[in-house]
mmCIF file of C-alpha atoms and ligand atoms in Angstrom:
data_model
loop_
_atom_site.group_PDB
_atom_site.id
_atom_site.type_symbol
_atom_site.label_atom_id
_atom_site.label_comp_id
_atom_site.label_asym_id
_atom_site.label_seq_id
_atom_site.Cartn_x
_atom_site.Cartn_y
_atom_site.Cartn_z
ATOM 1 C CA MET A 1 53.205 -1.741 50.665
ATOM 2 C CA THR A 2 51.080 0.299 48.236
ATOM 3 C CA PRO A 3 50.716 3.835 49.612
ATOM 4 C CA ARG A 4 47.232 4.796 50.748
ATOM 5 C CA VAL A 5 45.698 7.917 49.241
ATOM 6 C CA HIS A 6 42.489 9.654 50.262
ATOM 7 C CA VAL A 7 40.690 11.858 47.712
ATOM 8 C CA THR A 8 38.353 14.443 49.263
ATOM 9 C CA GLY A 9 35.864 14.631 46.379
ATOM 10 C CA PRO A 10 35.057 13.264 42.935
ATOM 11 C CA VAL A 11 37.780 13.691 40.301
ATOM 12 C CA PRO A 12 37.710 13.158 36.500
ATOM 13 C CA ALA A 13 37.731 9.481 35.443
ATOM 14 C CA ARG A 14 41.175 9.804 33.861
ATOM 15 C CA VAL A 15 42.639 11.133 37.099
ATOM 16 C CA ALA A 16 40.884 8.433 39.141
ATOM 17 C CA ALA A 17 42.348 5.764 36.830
ATOM 18 C CA GLU A 18 45.869 7.131 37.352
ATOM 19 C CA LEU A 19 45.377 7.154 41.116
ATOM 20 C CA GLU A 20 44.068 3.587 41.112
ATOM 21 C CA ARG A 21 47.086 2.430 39.123
ATOM 22 C CA ASP A 22 49.615 3.343 41.780
ATOM 23 C CA PHE A 23 47.772 3.786 45.080
ATOM 24 C CA ALA A 24 45.289 2.097 47.393
ATOM 25 C CA LEU A 25 42.404 4.557 47.582
ATOM 26 C CA VAL A 26 40.916 4.907 51.061
ATOM 27 C CA ASP A 27 37.648 6.519 52.167
ATOM 28 C CA GLU A 28 39.072 8.447 55.113
ATOM 29 C CA ALA A 29 41.944 10.835 55.661
ATOM 30 C CA ARG A 30 42.787 8.922 58.851
ATOM 31 C CA GLY A 31 45.634 6.538 58.087
ATOM 32 C CA ALA A 32 46.323 7.921 54.587
ATOM 33 C CA ASP A 33 49.899 8.471 53.370
ATOM 34 C CA GLY A 34 48.766 11.064 50.875
ATOM 35 C CA ILE A 35 45.687 13.224 50.352
ATOM 36 C CA LEU A 36 44.344 14.738 47.155
ATOM 37 C CA SER A 37 42.321 17.683 48.428
ATOM 38 C CA LEU A 38 39.714 19.735 46.637
ATOM 39 C CA LEU A 39 39.526 23.473 47.348
ATOM 40 C CA SER A 40 36.341 22.918 49.341
ATOM 41 C CA THR A 41 38.285 20.889 51.949
ATOM 42 C CA THR A 42 39.814 22.887 54.801
ATOM 43 C CA VAL A 43 43.202 21.349 55.535
ATOM 44 C CA ASP A 44 44.224 22.799 58.898
ATOM 45 C CA GLY A 45 46.279 21.499 61.806
ATOM 46 C CA ALA A 46 43.337 19.557 63.261
ATOM 47 C CA TYR A 47 42.677 17.894 59.886
ATOM 48 C CA LEU A 48 46.351 16.940 59.511
ATOM 49 C CA ASP A 49 46.494 15.578 63.058
ATOM 50 C CA ALA A 50 43.324 13.547 62.513
ATOM 51 C CA ALA A 51 44.914 12.049 59.383
ATOM 52 C CA GLY A 52 47.823 10.809 61.499
ATOM 53 C CA PRO A 53 51.634 11.010 61.631
ATOM 54 C CA GLN A 54 52.088 8.756 58.566
ATOM 55 C CA LEU A 55 50.718 11.506 56.286
ATOM 56 C CA ARG A 56 53.487 12.771 53.963
ATOM 57 C CA ILE A 57 51.806 14.874 51.299
ATOM 58 C CA VAL A 58 48.649 16.831 50.568
ATOM 59 C CA ALA A 59 48.291 17.575 46.844
ATOM 60 C CA ASN A 60 45.789 20.384 46.430
ATOM 61 C CA TYR A 61 43.640 20.210 43.284
ATOM 62 C CA GLY A 62 44.063 23.910 42.465
ATOM 63 C CA VAL A 63 46.688 26.614 42.234
ATOM 64 C CA GLY A 64 45.277 28.558 45.205
ATOM 65 C CA VAL A 65 46.229 27.008 48.544
ATOM 66 C CA ASP A 66 44.234 29.281 50.862
ATOM 67 C CA ASN A 67 42.246 26.233 52.039
ATOM 68 C CA VAL A 68 45.476 24.777 53.439
ATOM 69 C CA ASP A 69 47.274 25.923 56.585
ATOM 70 C CA LEU A 70 50.796 25.958 55.152
ATOM 71 C CA ASP A 71 52.461 26.666 58.519
ATOM 72 C CA ALA A 72 50.674 23.728 60.114
ATOM 73 C CA ALA A 73 51.856 21.498 57.257
ATOM 74 C CA ALA A 74 55.443 22.777 57.500
ATOM 75 C CA ALA A 75 55.445 22.214 61.273
ATOM 76 C CA ARG A 76 54.490 18.574 60.640
ATOM 77 C CA SER A 77 56.948 18.152 57.706
ATOM 78 C CA ILE A 78 54.067 17.423 55.330
ATOM 79 C CA VAL A 79 54.630 18.411 51.693
ATOM 80 C CA ILE A 80 51.937 20.598 50.140
ATOM 81 C CA ALA A 81 51.682 20.708 46.343
ATOM 82 C CA ASN A 82 49.445 22.743 44.043
ATOM 83 C CA THR A 83 48.602 22.801 40.322
ATOM 84 C CA PRO A 84 50.165 25.883 38.701
ATOM 85 C CA ASP A 85 50.604 26.698 34.991
ATOM 86 C CA VAL A 86 48.187 24.155 33.511
ATOM 87 C CA LEU A 87 45.201 26.384 34.373
ATOM 88 C CA THR A 88 46.731 29.764 33.561
ATOM 89 C CA ARG A 89 45.277 30.256 30.104
ATOM 90 C CA THR A 90 41.887 28.738 30.961
ATOM 91 C CA THR A 91 41.424 30.972 34.003
ATOM 92 C CA ALA A 92 42.575 34.085 32.127
ATOM 93 C CA GLU A 93 40.127 33.226 29.364
ATOM 94 C CA LEU A 94 37.276 33.120 31.890
ATOM 95 C CA ALA A 95 38.358 36.464 33.354
ATOM 96 C CA VAL A 96 38.222 38.090 29.922
ATOM 97 C CA SER A 97 34.936 36.279 29.130
ATOM 98 C CA ILE A 98 33.077 37.712 32.115
ATOM 99 C CA MET A 99 34.768 41.111 31.619
ATOM 100 C CA LEU A 100 33.394 41.242 28.068
ATOM 101 C CA ALA A 101 30.029 39.758 29.099
ATOM 102 C CA LEU A 102 29.593 42.625 31.543
ATOM 103 C CA LEU A 103 30.909 45.397 29.275
ATOM 104 C CA ARG A 104 28.846 44.240 26.281
ATOM 105 C CA ARG A 105 25.789 43.307 28.405
ATOM 106 C CA VAL A 106 25.780 39.716 27.131
ATOM 107 C CA ALA A 107 24.260 38.123 30.247
ATOM 108 C CA GLU A 108 21.825 40.996 30.674
ATOM 109 C CA GLY A 109 20.578 40.626 27.097
ATOM 110 C CA ASP A 110 20.252 36.875 27.540
ATOM 111 C CA ARG A 111 18.194 37.381 30.720
ATOM 112 C CA MET A 112 15.960 39.899 28.964
ATOM 113 C CA LEU A 113 15.178 37.518 26.118
ATOM 114 C CA ARG A 114 14.475 34.660 28.504
ATOM 115 C CA ARG A 115 11.953 36.873 30.310
ATOM 116 C CA ARG A 116 10.266 37.118 26.887
ATOM 117 C CA GLU A 117 10.253 40.899 27.061
ATOM 118 C CA ALA A 118 9.236 42.778 23.922
ATOM 119 C CA TRP A 119 12.216 44.271 22.074
ATOM 120 C CA ARG A 120 13.142 45.619 18.694
ATOM 121 C CA PHE A 121 16.500 46.494 17.130
ATOM 122 C CA SER A 122 17.190 50.185 17.556
ATOM 123 C CA LEU A 123 20.299 52.338 17.534
ATOM 124 C CA GLU A 124 20.141 53.285 21.193
ATOM 125 C CA PHE A 125 19.117 49.886 22.524
ATOM 126 C CA MET A 126 21.247 48.181 25.214
ATOM 127 C CA LEU A 127 24.449 49.987 24.404
ATOM 128 C CA GLY A 128 27.525 48.631 26.105
ATOM 129 C CA GLU A 129 31.183 49.487 26.398
ATOM 130 C CA SER A 130 34.092 48.097 24.417
ATOM 131 C CA LEU A 131 37.278 46.819 26.048
ATOM 132 C CA ASP A 132 39.169 48.661 23.304
ATOM 133 C CA GLY A 133 41.065 51.624 24.726
ATOM 134 C CA LYS A 134 40.293 50.773 28.358
ATOM 135 C CA THR A 135 42.903 50.841 31.101
ATOM 136 C CA LEU A 136 42.955 47.384 32.694
ATOM 137 C CA LEU A 137 44.399 47.244 36.204
ATOM 138 C CA VAL A 138 45.683 43.748 36.954
ATOM 139 C CA VAL A 139 45.859 43.341 40.735
ATOM 140 C CA GLY A 140 48.302 40.479 41.295
ATOM 141 C CA PRO A 141 50.571 40.272 38.242
ATOM 142 C CA GLY A 142 51.351 36.567 38.524
ATOM 143 C CA ARG A 143 50.915 34.002 35.778
ATOM 144 C CA ILE A 144 47.114 34.311 35.478
ATOM 145 C CA GLY A 145 47.130 38.099 35.834
ATOM 146 C CA ARG A 146 49.718 38.525 33.081
ATOM 147 C CA GLU A 147 47.910 36.110 30.784
ATOM 148 C CA THR A 148 44.654 38.013 31.352
ATOM 149 C CA ALA A 149 46.480 41.212 30.403
ATOM 150 C CA ARG A 150 47.866 39.576 27.270
ATOM 151 C CA LEU A 151 44.440 38.395 26.150
ATOM 152 C CA ALA A 152 42.823 41.749 26.983
ATOM 153 C CA GLU A 153 45.505 43.541 24.971
ATOM 154 C CA ALA A 154 44.259 41.676 21.909
ATOM 155 C CA PHE A 155 40.938 43.490 22.471
ATOM 156 C CA GLY A 156 42.735 46.839 22.669
ATOM 157 C CA ALA A 157 42.990 47.198 26.456
ATOM 158 C CA ARG A 158 46.020 48.899 28.028
ATOM 159 C CA PRO A 159 47.218 46.874 31.024
ATOM 160 C CA VAL A 160 48.744 48.345 34.173
ATOM 161 C CA TYR A 161 49.834 46.235 37.124
ATOM 162 C CA ALA A 162 49.556 46.417 40.892
ATOM 163 C CA GLY A 163 51.797 44.033 42.778
ATOM 164 C CA ARG A 164 52.667 43.927 46.462
ATOM 165 C CA ARG A 165 54.858 47.009 46.279
ATOM 166 C CA ASP A 166 52.775 49.120 43.877
ATOM 167 C CA PRO A 167 50.520 51.970 45.006
ATOM 168 C CA LEU A 168 47.133 50.281 44.547
ATOM 169 C CA ASP A 169 45.208 53.326 45.784
ATOM 170 C CA GLU A 170 46.492 55.549 42.960
ATOM 171 C CA LEU A 171 46.117 52.903 40.270
ATOM 172 C CA LEU A 172 42.509 52.174 41.293
ATOM 173 C CA GLY A 173 41.581 55.730 40.358
ATOM 174 C CA GLU A 174 43.040 55.375 36.840
ATOM 175 C CA ALA A 175 41.513 52.059 35.827
ATOM 176 C CA ASP A 176 38.427 51.378 33.718
ATOM 177 C CA VAL A 177 38.562 47.678 34.555
ATOM 178 C CA VAL A 178 40.028 46.309 37.808
ATOM 179 C CA SER A 179 40.748 42.574 37.532
ATOM 180 C CA LEU A 180 41.804 40.621 40.640
ATOM 181 C CA HIS A 181 44.391 37.838 40.364
ATOM 182 C CA CYS A 182 46.134 37.863 43.744
ATOM 183 C CA PRO A 183 46.169 34.892 46.130
ATOM 184 C CA LEU A 184 43.991 35.083 49.234
ATOM 185 C CA THR A 185 46.249 35.813 52.216
ATOM 186 C CA PRO A 186 45.726 37.785 55.438
ATOM 187 C CA GLU A 187 47.119 40.821 53.511
ATOM 188 C CA THR A 188 44.691 40.516 50.597
ATOM 189 C CA HIS A 189 41.569 39.696 52.639
ATOM 190 C CA HIS A 190 39.089 42.526 51.833
ATOM 191 C CA LEU A 191 41.758 44.283 49.754
ATOM 192 C CA ILE A 192 38.809 45.661 47.814
ATOM 193 C CA ASP A 193 36.734 47.202 50.587
ATOM 194 C CA ALA A 194 34.481 50.279 50.730
ATOM 195 C CA ALA A 195 37.497 52.636 50.671
ATOM 196 C CA ALA A 196 39.071 50.912 47.647
ATOM 197 C CA LEU A 197 35.755 50.909 45.789
ATOM 198 C CA ALA A 198 35.379 54.626 46.524
ATOM 199 C CA ARG A 199 38.716 55.243 44.766
ATOM 200 C CA MET A 200 37.500 53.619 41.554
ATOM 201 C CA LYS A 201 35.885 55.661 38.772
ATOM 202 C CA PRO A 202 32.066 55.598 38.707
ATOM 203 C CA THR A 203 32.375 54.198 35.161
ATOM 204 C CA ALA A 204 34.782 51.403 36.191
ATOM 205 C CA ILE A 205 34.023 47.719 36.627
ATOM 206 C CA LEU A 206 35.461 45.101 38.997
ATOM 207 C CA VAL A 207 36.296 41.549 37.873
ATOM 208 C CA ASN A 208 37.106 38.822 40.403
ATOM 209 C CA THR A 209 38.354 35.409 39.320
ATOM 210 C CA ALA A 210 40.799 35.115 42.241
ATOM 211 C CA ARG A 211 39.174 34.377 45.603
ATOM 212 C CA GLY A 212 35.899 35.730 46.986
ATOM 213 C CA PRO A 213 37.184 37.127 50.303
ATOM 214 C CA VAL A 214 39.583 39.472 48.474
ATOM 215 C CA VAL A 215 36.430 41.581 48.027
ATOM 216 C CA ASP A 216 34.175 42.810 50.825
ATOM 217 C CA GLU A 217 30.991 41.589 49.142
ATOM 218 C CA ALA A 218 28.629 43.688 51.288
ATOM 219 C CA ALA A 219 30.658 46.816 50.461
ATOM 220 C CA LEU A 220 30.555 45.850 46.785
ATOM 221 C CA ALA A 221 26.748 45.542 46.851
ATOM 222 C CA ASP A 222 26.579 48.983 48.532
ATOM 223 C CA ALA A 223 28.914 50.492 45.909
ATOM 224 C CA LEU A 224 26.915 49.037 43.018
ATOM 225 C CA ARG A 225 23.633 50.264 44.522
ATOM 226 C CA ALA A 226 25.060 53.754 45.081
ATOM 227 C CA GLY A 227 26.652 53.951 41.621
ATOM 228 C CA THR A 228 30.151 54.246 43.111
ATOM 229 C CA ILE A 229 31.274 51.828 40.371
ATOM 230 C CA ALA A 230 29.476 50.758 37.186
ATOM 231 C CA GLY A 231 29.423 46.968 37.480
ATOM 232 C CA ALA A 232 31.016 43.737 38.663
ATOM 233 C CA ALA A 233 31.806 40.374 37.096
ATOM 234 C CA LEU A 234 32.374 37.707 39.742
ATOM 235 C CA ASP A 235 33.428 34.073 39.468
ATOM 236 C CA VAL A 236 34.219 33.673 43.172
ATOM 237 C CA PHE A 237 32.352 34.695 46.308
ATOM 238 C CA GLU A 238 33.105 35.618 49.857
ATOM 239 C CA ARG A 239 30.983 32.867 51.405
ATOM 240 C CA GLU A 240 31.068 30.408 48.533
ATOM 241 C CA PRO A 241 28.807 28.785 47.411
ATOM 242 C CA ALA A 242 26.484 31.494 48.830
ATOM 243 C CA VAL A 243 26.170 34.733 46.846
ATOM 244 C CA THR A 244 25.114 38.013 48.484
ATOM 245 C CA GLU A 245 21.384 38.151 47.731
ATOM 246 C CA GLU A 246 21.376 41.709 46.410
ATOM 247 C CA LEU A 247 23.979 40.919 43.739
ATOM 248 C CA LEU A 248 21.582 38.360 42.272
ATOM 249 C CA THR A 249 19.066 41.113 41.562
ATOM 250 C CA MET A 250 21.415 43.564 39.813
ATOM 251 C CA GLU A 251 21.541 43.821 36.014
ATOM 252 C CA ASN A 252 25.047 45.315 36.038
ATOM 253 C CA VAL A 253 26.485 42.183 37.653
ATOM 254 C CA VAL A 254 27.689 39.051 35.855
ATOM 255 C CA LEU A 255 27.969 35.946 38.024
ATOM 256 C CA THR A 256 29.567 32.570 37.295
ATOM 257 C CA PRO A 257 29.969 29.662 39.760
ATOM 258 C CA HIS A 258 33.782 29.384 40.197
ATOM 259 C CA LEU A 259 34.432 28.257 36.630
ATOM 260 C CA GLY A 260 37.937 29.712 36.219
ATOM 261 C CA SER A 261 39.672 26.417 35.430
ATOM 262 C CA ALA A 262 36.529 24.541 34.425
ATOM 263 C CA THR A 263 37.345 22.844 31.141
ATOM 264 C CA ARG A 264 37.760 19.075 30.911
ATOM 265 C CA ARG A 265 41.261 19.377 29.511
ATOM 266 C CA THR A 266 42.418 21.739 32.247
ATOM 267 C CA ARG A 267 40.779 19.822 35.073
ATOM 268 C CA GLU A 268 42.445 16.621 33.841
ATOM 269 C CA ALA A 269 45.799 18.360 33.533
ATOM 270 C CA MET A 270 45.450 19.710 37.080
ATOM 271 C CA GLY A 271 44.593 16.235 38.368
ATOM 272 C CA LEU A 272 47.540 14.624 36.585
ATOM 273 C CA LEU A 273 49.880 17.226 38.034
ATOM 274 C CA ALA A 274 48.537 16.480 41.508
ATOM 275 C CA VAL A 275 48.935 12.722 40.946
ATOM 276 C CA GLY A 276 52.515 13.409 39.831
ATOM 277 C CA ALA A 277 53.190 15.127 43.149
ATOM 278 C CA LEU A 278 51.734 12.175 45.078
ATOM 279 C CA ARG A 279 53.937 9.800 43.067
ATOM 280 C CA ALA A 280 57.033 11.922 43.643
ATOM 281 C CA VAL A 281 56.652 11.849 47.419
ATOM 282 C CA LEU A 282 55.078 8.433 47.994
ATOM 283 C CA LEU A 283 56.763 6.319 45.302
ATOM 284 C CA GLU A 284 59.978 8.133 44.422
ATOM 285 C CA GLY A 285 60.823 9.688 47.769
ATOM 286 C CA ARG A 286 61.501 13.121 46.303
ATOM 287 C CA ARG A 287 60.093 16.603 46.552
ATOM 288 C CA PRO A 288 57.806 17.468 43.600
ATOM 289 C CA GLU A 289 58.512 20.550 41.453
ATOM 290 C CA ASN A 290 55.067 21.890 42.321
ATOM 291 C CA ALA A 291 55.600 21.757 46.093
ATOM 292 C CA VAL A 292 54.724 24.992 47.911
ATOM 293 C CA VAL A 293 55.771 23.674 51.336
HETATM 294 C C1 LIG Y 301 42.403 27.317 41.647
HETATM 295 O O1 LIG Y 301 43.056 26.449 41.085
HETATM 296 O O2 LIG Y 301 42.829 27.924 42.621
HETATM 297 C C2 LIG Y 301 41.072 27.608 41.080
HETATM 298 O O3 LIG Y 301 40.356 28.494 41.816
HETATM 299 C C3 LIG Y 301 40.294 26.321 40.922
HETATM 300 O O4 LIG Y 301 39.883 26.236 39.678
#
């Protein structure tokens, strides 16, 4: 019998075509043999139980798996797969894009022009900061963090790294740019809180392309208002899709709506990797290379 797969949201046409080739697509998780889950779907024990005991794999359409209860999946012998590598460069590129947009006041200048404010070229007008010569602290030196460092080095930045065993508190005080690339786990929830922000230089900026809850967004708004740090560039938010109201009013904040992996090529590659994991488990009876559980 053709395995039944439930997809929790719209996927690119090319990915949908691949799914349709090998699987019977079903509207509900209940009764499915495999699930292709978007990051906006919470896959917890209750969700897995509602799907039923026939469920063998959940392929998550993303590298982050914080929307999935991995222990609950392991307890039910359900394979969980993610989509690493194919989005590394794209996500790093976005991190550097919003870093530069903030430092060089790109979004701020764009907003000013759209308000049709009077302006004139002058030597002291809207001066920004260059990435050249800056110390870039990469928090979470995994694939995306290291690629961000590599790209930033091309602009003259000097990367330093904070992993699980490194003294984040000390490094925060040295950095001009703090860029977050760690997964969201109970340990990294609110890793950047009021105390961490207070350790940063008043001239430093924070960049978050990882997961919103790694930052205490209310504490960040307080720190920006008080001048504890100089600015923030955020692609992810604590209560996504909501954004803390005050951040929307601040000129020294660049905001993008979770666009880290958002290119057609990358989104298709992610989808094909996820389909490959579904095929491995449901058609070939083997564990996919990109299984995390
Ligand atoms: C991921 O893959 O975890 C990204 O956040 C989605 O683009």
